[in-house]
Amino acid sequence: QLILKYRGSSMHPEADAAIEDIVNESITANEIKPSVTINLDMIPVSDSIKKQMTEEFENVYNMLNFKELGHDIFRRWYVDGRLYHHLVVDDNNLSAGIQEVRYIDAAKMRKVKQVKSKKDPVTGAKLIDKVDEFYIFQEKPGSQNAGIKMTLDSVSYITSGLLDENRKKVVSYLHKALKPITQLRMMEDSLVIYRLARA
């Protein structure tokens, strides 16, 4: 529901103009140099591993078509507050690595944690025995149909890093804009009604 609220807010002309400015400042388009690079200066590994990491980074960069779609990818992350991608691999040849990176709609994905606990026989305290984490994809969120279960390593997931006051829900950078946008719309509507009444 929050994601749909954020997307609705981002459609308002004032918010859209502000988001566009932020995205344009963040993602630079350059024909010669890539928009984003990986910095391994502080990583204590050998040069051969750094070379492999750089090559793999460039490989994923090209799979995402970041040069063309970087603006859209950043905007989606900024508005939704989270970003999911499905990492497609060849089951018959896993050593070949990631074959394709597909965008998944954030409103259709959920991260699920199943905590299995047991009782301490001495103190009677609740101890966490095992935590199962996975993703569930539902074509129609909120429907009774069972979703598709996806493993942690088949999905890349990045959040805005912002949490609500309970520190439980991930919120978007647009969260603070929801109230002012609603107030602005109400003021505009009431002004129209006032002018019509006066006329």
Short mmCIF file of C-alpha atoms in Angstrom, two decimals:
data_model
loop_
_atom_site.label_atom_id
_atom_site.label_comp_id
_atom_site.label_asym_id
_atom_site.label_seq_id
_atom_site.Cartn_x
_atom_site.Cartn_y
_atom_site.Cartn_z
CA GLN A 1 0.00 0.00 0.00
CA LEU A 2 2.84 2.39 0.85
CA ILE A 3 4.56 1.73 -2.48
CA LEU A 4 1.35 2.56 -4.35
CA LYS A 5 1.01 5.76 -2.26
CA TYR A 6 4.57 6.78 -3.16
CA ARG A 7 3.93 6.12 -6.84
CA GLY A 8 0.72 8.18 -6.70
CA SER A 9 2.57 11.06 -5.02
CA SER A 10 5.35 10.95 -7.61
CA MET A 11 2.76 11.59 -10.34
CA HIS A 12 1.92 15.06 -8.96
CA PRO A 13 3.60 17.72 -11.14
CA GLU A 14 5.47 19.46 -8.27
CA ALA A 15 6.79 16.19 -6.83
CA ASP A 16 7.64 14.88 -10.31
CA ALA A 17 9.71 17.98 -11.10
CA ALA A 18 11.61 17.66 -7.78
CA ILE A 19 12.26 13.92 -8.30
CA GLU A 20 13.44 14.58 -11.85
CA ASP A 21 15.95 17.16 -10.56
CA ILE A 22 17.26 14.73 -7.91
CA VAL A 23 17.61 11.85 -10.40
CA ASN A 24 19.35 14.07 -12.97
CA GLU A 25 21.81 15.28 -10.32
CA SER A 26 22.49 11.71 -9.15
CA ILE A 27 22.81 9.85 -12.46
CA THR A 28 25.16 11.46 -14.94
CA ALA A 29 25.10 10.46 -18.58
CA ASN A 30 28.53 10.32 -20.17
CA GLU A 31 29.40 8.82 -23.53
CA ILE A 32 33.05 8.22 -22.61
CA LYS A 33 32.97 7.08 -18.96
CA PRO A 34 30.40 4.77 -17.27
CA SER A 35 27.90 6.37 -14.84
CA VAL A 36 29.03 4.16 -11.95
CA THR A 37 32.25 2.28 -11.19
CA ILE A 38 33.45 -0.07 -8.46
CA ASN A 39 36.18 1.08 -6.05
CA LEU A 40 38.25 -1.74 -4.54
CA ASP A 41 41.08 0.37 -3.05
CA MET A 42 40.17 -0.51 0.56
CA ILE A 43 39.50 -4.24 -0.07
CA PRO A 44 42.36 -6.41 1.25
CA VAL A 45 42.45 -8.97 -1.61
CA SER A 46 44.93 -9.81 -4.37
CA ASP A 47 45.00 -7.96 -7.69
CA SER A 48 43.78 -11.04 -9.60
CA ILE A 49 40.59 -11.19 -7.44
CA LYS A 50 40.11 -7.42 -7.85
CA LYS A 51 40.39 -7.88 -11.61
CA GLN A 52 37.72 -10.63 -11.54
CA MET A 53 35.43 -8.44 -9.39
CA THR A 54 35.82 -5.49 -11.76
CA GLU A 55 35.08 -7.69 -14.79
CA GLU A 56 31.99 -9.16 -13.11
CA PHE A 57 30.82 -5.66 -12.10
CA GLU A 58 31.11 -4.52 -15.72
CA ASN A 59 29.26 -7.65 -16.82
CA VAL A 60 26.30 -6.90 -14.50
CA TYR A 61 26.45 -3.21 -15.48
CA ASN A 62 25.98 -4.24 -19.11
CA MET A 63 23.24 -6.79 -18.26
CA LEU A 64 21.25 -4.04 -16.53
CA ASN A 65 21.90 -1.80 -19.56
CA PHE A 66 22.69 0.87 -16.96
CA LYS A 67 24.05 3.26 -19.58
CA GLU A 68 20.59 3.52 -21.17
CA LEU A 69 18.31 2.66 -18.22
CA GLY A 70 20.28 4.04 -15.23
CA HIS A 71 17.93 7.02 -14.92
CA ASP A 72 14.83 4.77 -14.73
CA ILE A 73 16.47 2.28 -12.33
CA PHE A 74 17.48 5.08 -9.93
CA ARG A 75 14.05 6.73 -10.15
CA ARG A 76 12.27 3.44 -9.37
CA TRP A 77 14.52 2.89 -6.34
CA TYR A 78 14.04 6.50 -5.17
CA VAL A 79 10.24 6.43 -5.44
CA ASP A 80 9.53 2.88 -4.19
CA GLY A 81 12.23 2.90 -1.48
CA ARG A 82 13.32 -0.59 -2.56
CA LEU A 83 14.46 -2.40 -5.68
CA TYR A 84 14.27 -6.09 -6.63
CA HIS A 85 16.01 -7.90 -9.47
CA HIS A 86 15.80 -11.58 -10.36
CA LEU A 87 19.23 -13.09 -11.05
CA VAL A 88 18.73 -15.72 -13.75
CA VAL A 89 21.24 -18.61 -13.87
CA ASP A 90 21.54 -21.75 -16.01
CA ASP A 91 20.71 -24.72 -13.74
CA ASN A 92 22.74 -27.05 -15.97
CA ASN A 93 25.81 -24.80 -15.86
CA LEU A 94 25.92 -22.85 -12.57
CA SER A 95 29.62 -22.04 -12.96
CA ALA A 96 28.72 -19.78 -15.91
CA GLY A 97 27.29 -17.33 -13.34
CA ILE A 98 24.44 -14.85 -13.83
CA GLN A 99 22.94 -15.04 -17.32
CA GLU A 100 20.34 -12.29 -17.03
CA VAL A 101 19.15 -9.65 -14.56
CA ARG A 102 15.38 -9.02 -14.64
CA TYR A 103 13.54 -6.22 -12.86
CA ILE A 104 10.73 -7.30 -10.49
CA ASP A 105 7.92 -4.94 -9.47
CA ALA A 106 8.50 -4.05 -5.79
CA ALA A 107 4.74 -4.01 -5.07
CA LYS A 108 4.52 -7.73 -5.98
CA MET A 109 7.42 -8.93 -3.81
CA ARG A 110 7.65 -9.65 -0.08
CA LYS A 111 10.60 -10.70 2.02
CA VAL A 112 9.54 -13.34 4.56
CA LYS A 113 11.33 -14.43 7.73
CA GLN A 114 10.22 -17.63 9.42
CA VAL A 115 11.66 -17.79 12.93
CA LYS A 116 11.70 -21.21 14.60
CA SER A 117 12.19 -20.96 18.35
CA LYS A 118 12.65 -23.42 21.17
CA LYS A 119 12.41 -23.17 24.96
CA ASP A 120 15.50 -23.22 27.14
CA PRO A 121 14.95 -26.20 29.48
CA VAL A 122 16.80 -24.48 32.35
CA THR A 123 15.50 -20.88 32.33
CA GLY A 124 12.34 -21.34 30.23
CA ALA A 125 13.42 -18.44 28.00
CA LYS A 126 12.57 -18.40 24.29
CA LEU A 127 15.61 -19.15 22.13
CA ILE A 128 15.81 -18.67 18.37
CA ASP A 129 16.66 -22.04 16.86
CA LYS A 130 16.55 -21.30 13.12
CA VAL A 131 15.62 -18.42 10.80
CA ASP A 132 14.39 -19.18 7.28
CA GLU A 133 14.47 -16.23 4.87
CA PHE A 134 12.99 -16.17 1.38
CA TYR A 135 11.02 -13.97 -1.03
CA ILE A 136 7.43 -14.44 -2.20
CA PHE A 137 6.31 -13.09 -5.58
CA GLN A 138 2.54 -12.56 -6.05
CA GLU A 139 1.16 -11.38 -9.40
CA LYS A 140 -1.84 -9.82 -7.59
CA PRO A 141 -0.72 -8.70 -4.10
CA GLY A 142 -3.23 -9.40 -1.34
CA SER A 143 -4.98 -12.16 -3.28
CA GLN A 144 -5.56 -15.62 -1.81
CA ASN A 145 -3.46 -17.29 -4.52
CA ALA A 146 -0.18 -18.70 -3.27
CA GLY A 147 2.83 -16.79 -4.51
CA ILE A 148 6.07 -18.09 -6.01
CA LYS A 149 8.77 -18.80 -3.43
CA MET A 150 12.20 -17.48 -4.40
CA THR A 151 15.48 -18.16 -2.60
CA LEU A 152 17.65 -15.40 -1.14
CA ASP A 153 20.49 -15.87 -3.63
CA SER A 154 18.17 -15.70 -6.68
CA VAL A 155 17.04 -12.15 -5.87
CA SER A 156 19.04 -8.96 -5.39
CA TYR A 157 17.30 -6.60 -2.97
CA ILE A 158 18.27 -3.05 -2.07
CA THR A 159 16.36 -0.65 0.19
CA SER A 160 16.48 3.11 0.70
CA GLY A 161 18.08 2.55 4.12
CA LEU A 162 15.29 4.57 5.78
CA LEU A 163 13.04 2.99 8.41
CA ASP A 164 9.80 4.12 10.06
CA GLU A 165 9.56 5.12 13.74
CA ASN A 166 9.16 1.47 14.83
CA ARG A 167 12.32 0.51 12.89
CA LYS A 168 10.38 -2.28 11.20
CA LYS A 169 9.13 -0.96 7.87
CA VAL A 170 11.31 0.30 5.04
CA VAL A 171 10.10 3.70 3.80
CA SER A 172 10.91 5.70 0.70
CA TYR A 173 12.57 9.10 0.45
CA LEU A 174 9.10 10.34 -0.60
CA HIS A 175 7.59 9.35 2.76
CA LYS A 176 7.99 12.88 4.20
CA ALA A 177 6.38 14.36 1.09
CA LEU A 178 3.08 12.45 1.42
CA LYS A 179 1.48 14.88 3.89
CA PRO A 180 2.53 18.17 2.19
CA ILE A 181 1.31 16.85 -1.19
CA THR A 182 -2.10 15.91 0.31
CA GLN A 183 -2.35 19.35 1.99
CA LEU A 184 -1.42 21.14 -1.23
CA ARG A 185 -4.14 19.26 -3.14
CA MET A 186 -6.73 20.07 -0.43
CA MET A 187 -5.79 23.77 -0.51
CA GLU A 188 -6.07 23.89 -4.30
CA ASP A 189 -9.46 22.13 -4.25
CA SER A 190 -10.84 24.40 -1.51
CA LEU A 191 -9.63 27.47 -3.43
CA VAL A 192 -11.54 26.35 -6.53
CA ILE A 193 -14.71 25.76 -4.45
CA TYR A 194 -14.29 29.19 -2.75
CA ARG A 195 -13.92 30.99 -6.09
CA LEU A 196 -16.91 29.20 -7.58
CA ALA A 197 -19.02 30.08 -4.53
CA ARG A 198 -17.90 33.74 -4.72
CA ALA A 199 -18.65 33.88 -8.45
#
